[in-house]
Backbone as a chain_set.jsonl record, in Angstrom:
{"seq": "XXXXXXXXXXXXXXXXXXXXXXXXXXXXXXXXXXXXXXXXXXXXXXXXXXXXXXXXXXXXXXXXXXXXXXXXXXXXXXXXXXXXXXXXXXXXXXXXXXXXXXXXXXXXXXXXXXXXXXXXXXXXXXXXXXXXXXXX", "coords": {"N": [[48.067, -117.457, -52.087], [47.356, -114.136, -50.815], [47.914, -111.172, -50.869], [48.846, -108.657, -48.592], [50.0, -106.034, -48.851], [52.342, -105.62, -51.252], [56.253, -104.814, -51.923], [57.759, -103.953, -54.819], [60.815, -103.927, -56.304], [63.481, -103.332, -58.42], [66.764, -104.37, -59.46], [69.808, -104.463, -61.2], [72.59, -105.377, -59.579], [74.921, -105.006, -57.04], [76.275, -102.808, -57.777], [74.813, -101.238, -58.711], [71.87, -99.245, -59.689], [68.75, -99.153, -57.642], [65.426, -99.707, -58.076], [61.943, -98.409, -57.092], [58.876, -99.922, -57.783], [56.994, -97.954, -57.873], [58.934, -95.804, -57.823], [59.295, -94.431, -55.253], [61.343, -95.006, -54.485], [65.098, -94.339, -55.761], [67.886, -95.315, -55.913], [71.53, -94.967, -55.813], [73.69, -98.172, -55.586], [76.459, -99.235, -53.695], [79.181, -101.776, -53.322], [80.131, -102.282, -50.57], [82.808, -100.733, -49.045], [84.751, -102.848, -47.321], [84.216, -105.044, -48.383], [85.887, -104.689, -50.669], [84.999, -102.863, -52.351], [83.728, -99.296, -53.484], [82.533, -97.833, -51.762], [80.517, -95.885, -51.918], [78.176, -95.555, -52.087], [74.637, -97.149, -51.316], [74.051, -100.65, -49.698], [72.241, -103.943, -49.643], [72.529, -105.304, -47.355], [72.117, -102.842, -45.281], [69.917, -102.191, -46.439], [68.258, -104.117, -45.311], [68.56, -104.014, -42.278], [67.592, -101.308, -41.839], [65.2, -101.782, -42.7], [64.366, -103.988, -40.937], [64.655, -102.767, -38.287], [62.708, -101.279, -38.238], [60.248, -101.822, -39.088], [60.712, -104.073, -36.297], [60.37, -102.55, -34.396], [57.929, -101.27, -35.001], [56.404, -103.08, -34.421], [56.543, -104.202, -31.829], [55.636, -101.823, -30.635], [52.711, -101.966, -31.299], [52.409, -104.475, -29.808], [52.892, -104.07, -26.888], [51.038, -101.987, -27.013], [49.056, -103.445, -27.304], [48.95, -104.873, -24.611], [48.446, -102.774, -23.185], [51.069, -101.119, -22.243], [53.651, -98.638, -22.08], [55.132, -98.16, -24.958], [56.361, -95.854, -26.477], [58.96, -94.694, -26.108], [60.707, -96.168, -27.398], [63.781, -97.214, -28.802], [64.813, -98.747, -32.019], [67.939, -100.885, -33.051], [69.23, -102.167, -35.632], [71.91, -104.616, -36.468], [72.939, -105.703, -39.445], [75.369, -108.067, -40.557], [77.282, -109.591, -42.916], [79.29, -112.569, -42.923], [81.635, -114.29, -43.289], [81.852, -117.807, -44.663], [83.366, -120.036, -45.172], [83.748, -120.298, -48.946], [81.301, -118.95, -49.095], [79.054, -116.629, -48.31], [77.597, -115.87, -45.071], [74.481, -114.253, -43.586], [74.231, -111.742, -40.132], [72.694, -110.923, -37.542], [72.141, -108.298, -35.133], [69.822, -107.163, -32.945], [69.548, -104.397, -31.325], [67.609, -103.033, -28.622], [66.615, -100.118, -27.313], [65.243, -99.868, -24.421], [62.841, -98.421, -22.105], [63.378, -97.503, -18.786], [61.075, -97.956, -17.251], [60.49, -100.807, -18.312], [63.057, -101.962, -18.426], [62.58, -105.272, -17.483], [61.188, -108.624, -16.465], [59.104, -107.776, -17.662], [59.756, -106.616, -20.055], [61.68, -107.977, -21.038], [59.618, -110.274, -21.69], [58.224, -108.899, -23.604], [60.143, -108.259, -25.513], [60.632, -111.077, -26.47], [57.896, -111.638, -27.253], [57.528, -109.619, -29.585], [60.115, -110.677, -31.177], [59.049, -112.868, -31.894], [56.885, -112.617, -33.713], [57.205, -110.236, -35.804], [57.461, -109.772, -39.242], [60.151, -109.667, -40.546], [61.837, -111.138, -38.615], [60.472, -113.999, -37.96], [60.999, -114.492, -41.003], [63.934, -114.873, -40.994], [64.204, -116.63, -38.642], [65.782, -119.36, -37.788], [67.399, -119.497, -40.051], [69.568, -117.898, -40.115], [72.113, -116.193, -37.73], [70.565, -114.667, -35.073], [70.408, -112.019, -32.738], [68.883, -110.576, -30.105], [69.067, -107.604, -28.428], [68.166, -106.078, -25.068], [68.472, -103.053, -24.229]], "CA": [[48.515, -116.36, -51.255], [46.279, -112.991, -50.816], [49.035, -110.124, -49.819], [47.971, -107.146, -48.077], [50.615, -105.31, -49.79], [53.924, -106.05, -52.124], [56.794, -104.405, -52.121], [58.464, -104.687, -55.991], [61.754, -103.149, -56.777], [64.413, -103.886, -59.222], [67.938, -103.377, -59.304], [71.394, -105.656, -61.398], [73.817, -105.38, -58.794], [75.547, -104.554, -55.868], [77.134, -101.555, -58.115], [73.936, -100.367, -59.461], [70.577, -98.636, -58.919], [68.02, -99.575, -57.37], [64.495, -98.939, -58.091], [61.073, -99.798, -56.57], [57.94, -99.523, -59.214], [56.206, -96.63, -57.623], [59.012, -94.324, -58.203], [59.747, -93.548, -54.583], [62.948, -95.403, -53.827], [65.855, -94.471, -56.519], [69.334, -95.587, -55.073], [72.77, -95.76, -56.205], [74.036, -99.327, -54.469], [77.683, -99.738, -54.184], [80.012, -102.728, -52.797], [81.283, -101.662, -49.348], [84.937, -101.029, -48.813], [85.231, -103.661, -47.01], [84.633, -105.97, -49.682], [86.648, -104.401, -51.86], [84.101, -101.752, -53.062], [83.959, -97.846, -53.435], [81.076, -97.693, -50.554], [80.175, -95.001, -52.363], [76.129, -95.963, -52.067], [73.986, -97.996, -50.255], [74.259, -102.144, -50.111], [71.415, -104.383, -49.484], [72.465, -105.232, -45.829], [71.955, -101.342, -44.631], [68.622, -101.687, -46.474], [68.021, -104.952, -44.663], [69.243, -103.765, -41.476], [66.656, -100.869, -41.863], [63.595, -102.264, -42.763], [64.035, -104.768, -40.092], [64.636, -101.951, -37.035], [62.042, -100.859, -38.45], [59.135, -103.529, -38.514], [60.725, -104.626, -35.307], [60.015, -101.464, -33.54], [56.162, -101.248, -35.059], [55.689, -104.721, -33.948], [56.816, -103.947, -30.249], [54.645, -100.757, -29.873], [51.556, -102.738, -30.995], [52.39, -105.548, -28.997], [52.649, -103.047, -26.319], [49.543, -101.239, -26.859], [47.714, -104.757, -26.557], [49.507, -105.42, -23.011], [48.404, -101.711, -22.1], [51.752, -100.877, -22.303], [53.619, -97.798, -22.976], [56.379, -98.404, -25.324], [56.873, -94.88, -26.971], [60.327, -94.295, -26.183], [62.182, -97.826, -27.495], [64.681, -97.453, -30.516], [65.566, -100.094, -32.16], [69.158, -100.84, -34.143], [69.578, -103.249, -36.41], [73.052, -104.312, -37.298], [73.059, -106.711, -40.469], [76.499, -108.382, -41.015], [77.739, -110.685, -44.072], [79.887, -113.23, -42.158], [82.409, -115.464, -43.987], [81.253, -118.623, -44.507], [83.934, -120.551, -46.319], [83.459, -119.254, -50.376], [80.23, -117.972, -49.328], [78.928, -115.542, -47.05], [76.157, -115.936, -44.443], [74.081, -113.133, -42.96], [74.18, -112.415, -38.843], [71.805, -109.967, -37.124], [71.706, -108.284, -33.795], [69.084, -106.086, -32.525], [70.049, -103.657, -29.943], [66.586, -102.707, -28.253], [66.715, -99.295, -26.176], [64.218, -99.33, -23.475], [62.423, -96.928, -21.219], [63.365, -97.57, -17.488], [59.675, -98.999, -16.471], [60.65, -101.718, -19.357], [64.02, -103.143, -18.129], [62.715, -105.856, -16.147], [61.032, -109.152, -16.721], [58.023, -107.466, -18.664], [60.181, -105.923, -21.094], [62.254, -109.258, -21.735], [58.705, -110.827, -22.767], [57.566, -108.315, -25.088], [61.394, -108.662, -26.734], [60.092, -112.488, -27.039], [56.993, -111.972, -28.243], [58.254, -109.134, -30.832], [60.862, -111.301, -32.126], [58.313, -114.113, -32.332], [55.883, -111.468, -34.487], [58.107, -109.285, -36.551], [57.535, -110.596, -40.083], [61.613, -110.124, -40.614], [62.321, -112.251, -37.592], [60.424, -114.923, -38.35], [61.381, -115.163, -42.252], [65.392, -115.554, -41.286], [64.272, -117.67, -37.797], [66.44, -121.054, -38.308], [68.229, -119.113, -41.222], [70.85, -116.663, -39.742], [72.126, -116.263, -36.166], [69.98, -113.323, -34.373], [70.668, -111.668, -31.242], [68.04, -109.435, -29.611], [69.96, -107.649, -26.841], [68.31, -104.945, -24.414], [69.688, -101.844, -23.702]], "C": [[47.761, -115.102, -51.666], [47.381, -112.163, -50.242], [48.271, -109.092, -49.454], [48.395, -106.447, -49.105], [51.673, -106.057, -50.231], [54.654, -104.88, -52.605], [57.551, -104.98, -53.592], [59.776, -103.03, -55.704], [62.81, -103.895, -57.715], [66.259, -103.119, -59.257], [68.894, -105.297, -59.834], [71.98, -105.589, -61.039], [74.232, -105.159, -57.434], [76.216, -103.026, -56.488], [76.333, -101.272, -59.395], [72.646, -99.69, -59.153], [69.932, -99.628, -58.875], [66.443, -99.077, -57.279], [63.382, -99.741, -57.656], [59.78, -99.285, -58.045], [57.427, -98.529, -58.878], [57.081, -95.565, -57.516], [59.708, -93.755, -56.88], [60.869, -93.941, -53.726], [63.559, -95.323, -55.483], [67.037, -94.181, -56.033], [70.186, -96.168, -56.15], [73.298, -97.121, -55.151], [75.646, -99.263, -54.768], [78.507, -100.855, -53.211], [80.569, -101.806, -51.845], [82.565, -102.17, -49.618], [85.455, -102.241, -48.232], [85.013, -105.267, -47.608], [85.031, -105.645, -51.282], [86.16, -103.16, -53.083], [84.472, -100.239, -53.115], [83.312, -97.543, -52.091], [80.609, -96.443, -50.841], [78.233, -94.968, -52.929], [76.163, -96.856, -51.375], [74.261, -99.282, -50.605], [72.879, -102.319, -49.187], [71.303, -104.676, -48.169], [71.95, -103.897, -44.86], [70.141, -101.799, -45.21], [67.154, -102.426, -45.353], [67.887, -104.388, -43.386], [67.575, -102.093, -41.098], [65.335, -100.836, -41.737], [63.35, -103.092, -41.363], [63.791, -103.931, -38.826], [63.372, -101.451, -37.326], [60.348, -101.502, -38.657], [59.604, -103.757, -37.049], [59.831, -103.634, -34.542], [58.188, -101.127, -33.53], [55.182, -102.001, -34.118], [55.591, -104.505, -32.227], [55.975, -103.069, -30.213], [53.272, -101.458, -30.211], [51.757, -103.609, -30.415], [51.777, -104.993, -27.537], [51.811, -102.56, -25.57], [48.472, -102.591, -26.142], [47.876, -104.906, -25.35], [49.104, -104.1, -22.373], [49.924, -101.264, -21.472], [52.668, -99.476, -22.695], [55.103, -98.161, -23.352], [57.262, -97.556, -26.321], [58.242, -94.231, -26.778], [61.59, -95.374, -26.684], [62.247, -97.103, -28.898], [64.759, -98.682, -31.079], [66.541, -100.011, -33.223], [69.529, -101.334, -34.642], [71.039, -103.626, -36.942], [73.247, -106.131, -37.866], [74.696, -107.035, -41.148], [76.677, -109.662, -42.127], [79.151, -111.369, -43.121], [80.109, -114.361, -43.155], [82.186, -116.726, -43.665], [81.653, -119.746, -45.333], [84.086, -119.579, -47.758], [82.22, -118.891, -50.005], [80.31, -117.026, -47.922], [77.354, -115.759, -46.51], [75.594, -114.367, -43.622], [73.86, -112.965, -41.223], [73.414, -111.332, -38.583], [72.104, -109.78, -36.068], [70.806, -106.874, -33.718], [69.263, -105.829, -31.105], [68.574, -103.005, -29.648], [66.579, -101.769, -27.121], [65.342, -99.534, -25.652], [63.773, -98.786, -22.66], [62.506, -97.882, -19.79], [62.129, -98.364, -17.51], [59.681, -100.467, -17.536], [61.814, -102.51, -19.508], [63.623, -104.033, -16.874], [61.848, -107.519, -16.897], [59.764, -108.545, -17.639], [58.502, -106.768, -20.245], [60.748, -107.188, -22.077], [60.945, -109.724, -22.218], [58.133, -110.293, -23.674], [58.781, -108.156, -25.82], [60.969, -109.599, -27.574], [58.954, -112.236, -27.783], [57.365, -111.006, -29.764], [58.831, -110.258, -32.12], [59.679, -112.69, -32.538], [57.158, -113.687, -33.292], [55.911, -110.929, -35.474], [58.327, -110.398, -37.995], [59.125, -111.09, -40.623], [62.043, -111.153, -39.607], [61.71, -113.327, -37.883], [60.651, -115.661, -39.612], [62.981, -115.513, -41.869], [65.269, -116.38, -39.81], [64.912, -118.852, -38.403], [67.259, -120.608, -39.426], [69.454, -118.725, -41.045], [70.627, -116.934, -38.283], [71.581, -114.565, -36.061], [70.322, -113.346, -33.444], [69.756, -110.685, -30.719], [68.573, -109.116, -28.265], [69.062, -106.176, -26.062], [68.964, -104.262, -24.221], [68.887, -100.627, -23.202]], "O": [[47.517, -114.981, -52.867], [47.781, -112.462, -49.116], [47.206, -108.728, -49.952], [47.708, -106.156, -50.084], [51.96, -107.109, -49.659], [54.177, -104.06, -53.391], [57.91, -106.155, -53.664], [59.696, -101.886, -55.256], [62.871, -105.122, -57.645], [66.725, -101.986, -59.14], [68.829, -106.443, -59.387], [72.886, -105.665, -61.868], [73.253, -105.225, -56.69], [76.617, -102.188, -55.681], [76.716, -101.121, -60.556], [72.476, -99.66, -57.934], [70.063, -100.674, -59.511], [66.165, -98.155, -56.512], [63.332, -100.971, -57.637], [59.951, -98.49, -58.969], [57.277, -97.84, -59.887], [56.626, -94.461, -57.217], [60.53, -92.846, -56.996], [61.257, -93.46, -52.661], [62.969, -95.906, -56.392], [67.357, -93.034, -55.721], [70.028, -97.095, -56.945], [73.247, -96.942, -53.934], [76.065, -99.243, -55.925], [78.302, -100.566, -52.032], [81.268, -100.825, -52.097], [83.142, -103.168, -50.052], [86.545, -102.674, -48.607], [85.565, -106.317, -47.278], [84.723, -106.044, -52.406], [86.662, -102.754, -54.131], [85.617, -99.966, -52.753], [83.974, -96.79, -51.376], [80.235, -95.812, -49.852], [77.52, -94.492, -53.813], [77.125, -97.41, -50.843], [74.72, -99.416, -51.739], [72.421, -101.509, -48.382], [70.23, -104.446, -47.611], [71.428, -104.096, -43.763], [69.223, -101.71, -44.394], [66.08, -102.023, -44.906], [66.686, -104.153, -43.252], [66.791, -102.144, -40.15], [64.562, -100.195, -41.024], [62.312, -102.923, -40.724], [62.787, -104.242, -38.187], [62.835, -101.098, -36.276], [59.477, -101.209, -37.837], [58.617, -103.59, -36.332], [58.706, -103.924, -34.135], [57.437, -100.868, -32.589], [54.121, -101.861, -33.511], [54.562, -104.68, -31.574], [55.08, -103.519, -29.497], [52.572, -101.54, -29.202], [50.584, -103.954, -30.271], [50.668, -105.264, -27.077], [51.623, -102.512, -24.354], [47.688, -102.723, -25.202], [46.821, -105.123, -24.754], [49.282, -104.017, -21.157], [49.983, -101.063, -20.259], [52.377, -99.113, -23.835], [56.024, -98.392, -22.568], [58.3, -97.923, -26.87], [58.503, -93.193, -27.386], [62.802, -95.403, -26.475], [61.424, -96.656, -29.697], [64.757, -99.68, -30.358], [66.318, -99.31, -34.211], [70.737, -101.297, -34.407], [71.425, -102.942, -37.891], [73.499, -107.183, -37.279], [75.151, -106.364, -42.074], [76.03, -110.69, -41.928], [79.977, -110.571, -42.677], [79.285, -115.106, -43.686], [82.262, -117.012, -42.47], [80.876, -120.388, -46.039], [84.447, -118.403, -47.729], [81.807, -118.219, -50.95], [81.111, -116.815, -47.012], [76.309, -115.809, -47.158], [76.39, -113.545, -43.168], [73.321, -113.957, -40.733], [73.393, -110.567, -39.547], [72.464, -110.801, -35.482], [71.052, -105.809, -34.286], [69.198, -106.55, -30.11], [68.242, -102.302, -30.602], [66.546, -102.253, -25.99], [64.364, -99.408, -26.389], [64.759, -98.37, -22.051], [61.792, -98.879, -19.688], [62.248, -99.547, -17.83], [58.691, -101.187, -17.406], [61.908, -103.447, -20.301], [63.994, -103.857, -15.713], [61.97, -107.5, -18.122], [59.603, -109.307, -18.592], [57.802, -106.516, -21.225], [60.498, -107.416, -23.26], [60.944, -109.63, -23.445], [57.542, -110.92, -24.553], [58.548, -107.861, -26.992], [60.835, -109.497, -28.794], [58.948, -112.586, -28.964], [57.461, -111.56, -30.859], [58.418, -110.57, -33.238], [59.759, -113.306, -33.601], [56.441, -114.622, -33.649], [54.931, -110.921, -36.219], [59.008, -111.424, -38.003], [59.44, -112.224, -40.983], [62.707, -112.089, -40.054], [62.603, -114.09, -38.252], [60.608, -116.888, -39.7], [63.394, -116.51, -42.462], [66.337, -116.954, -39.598], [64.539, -119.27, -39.499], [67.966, -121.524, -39.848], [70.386, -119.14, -41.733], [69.701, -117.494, -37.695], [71.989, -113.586, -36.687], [70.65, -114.411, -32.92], [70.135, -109.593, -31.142], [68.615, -109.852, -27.278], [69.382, -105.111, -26.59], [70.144, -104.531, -23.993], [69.476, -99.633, -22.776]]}, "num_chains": 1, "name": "protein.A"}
């Protein structure tokens, strides 16, 4: 394997910092309330949940650009849930995808598809977790 780049960070917990090696992520993490936590800092799902709206959205405007497309006004919203799963817990995704009027229509639904088929997060939890990519 040859990476472009690598992200490193380190962190012991759910109810501790989190650091990456260059210094420019330093986060308190804490257990959401709703598992019993303070939620008094960030958890790994929000960071998840982040990064991914965030790649997704890149991925779509170059997709986009290649189709001669303009796709400068899409949001995108990631919402990363921990979903009971017996004693464990599985992860569920949905991406809410705002789009610009000239982009709700069948050309918009295939650059969703190809996105999600692109987006290095979407294809590492493909077959892993349930996703939902929903227009809006």
């Amino acid at each position: 394997m040859n990476p472009t780049y690598t992200a490193v960070a380190t962190s012991s917990g759910r109810d501790a910092r989190a650091v990456t090696a260059d210094g420019q992520l330093d986060v308190q993490l804490a257990m959401p309330k709703e598992l019993g936590g303070t939620g008094d800092g960030l958890n790994p799902e929000q960071f998840l949940a982040a990064g991914w709206a965030a790649c997704f959205s890149t991925v779509l405007d170059r997709i986009a650009q290649l189709q001669n497309l303009d796709a400068s006004d899409v949001a995108v919203t990631a919402e990363v849930s921990l979903v009971p799963a017996g004693a464990k817990f599985d992860l569920a995704a949905v991406l809410r995808v705002e789009l610009p009027d000239h982009l709700r229509n069948d050309t918009g639904k295939k650059l969703l598809e190809a996105t999600h088929a692109t987006c290095p997060y979407s294809r590492a939890t493909q077959g892993n977790i349930s996703v939902e990519v929903i227009a809006e």
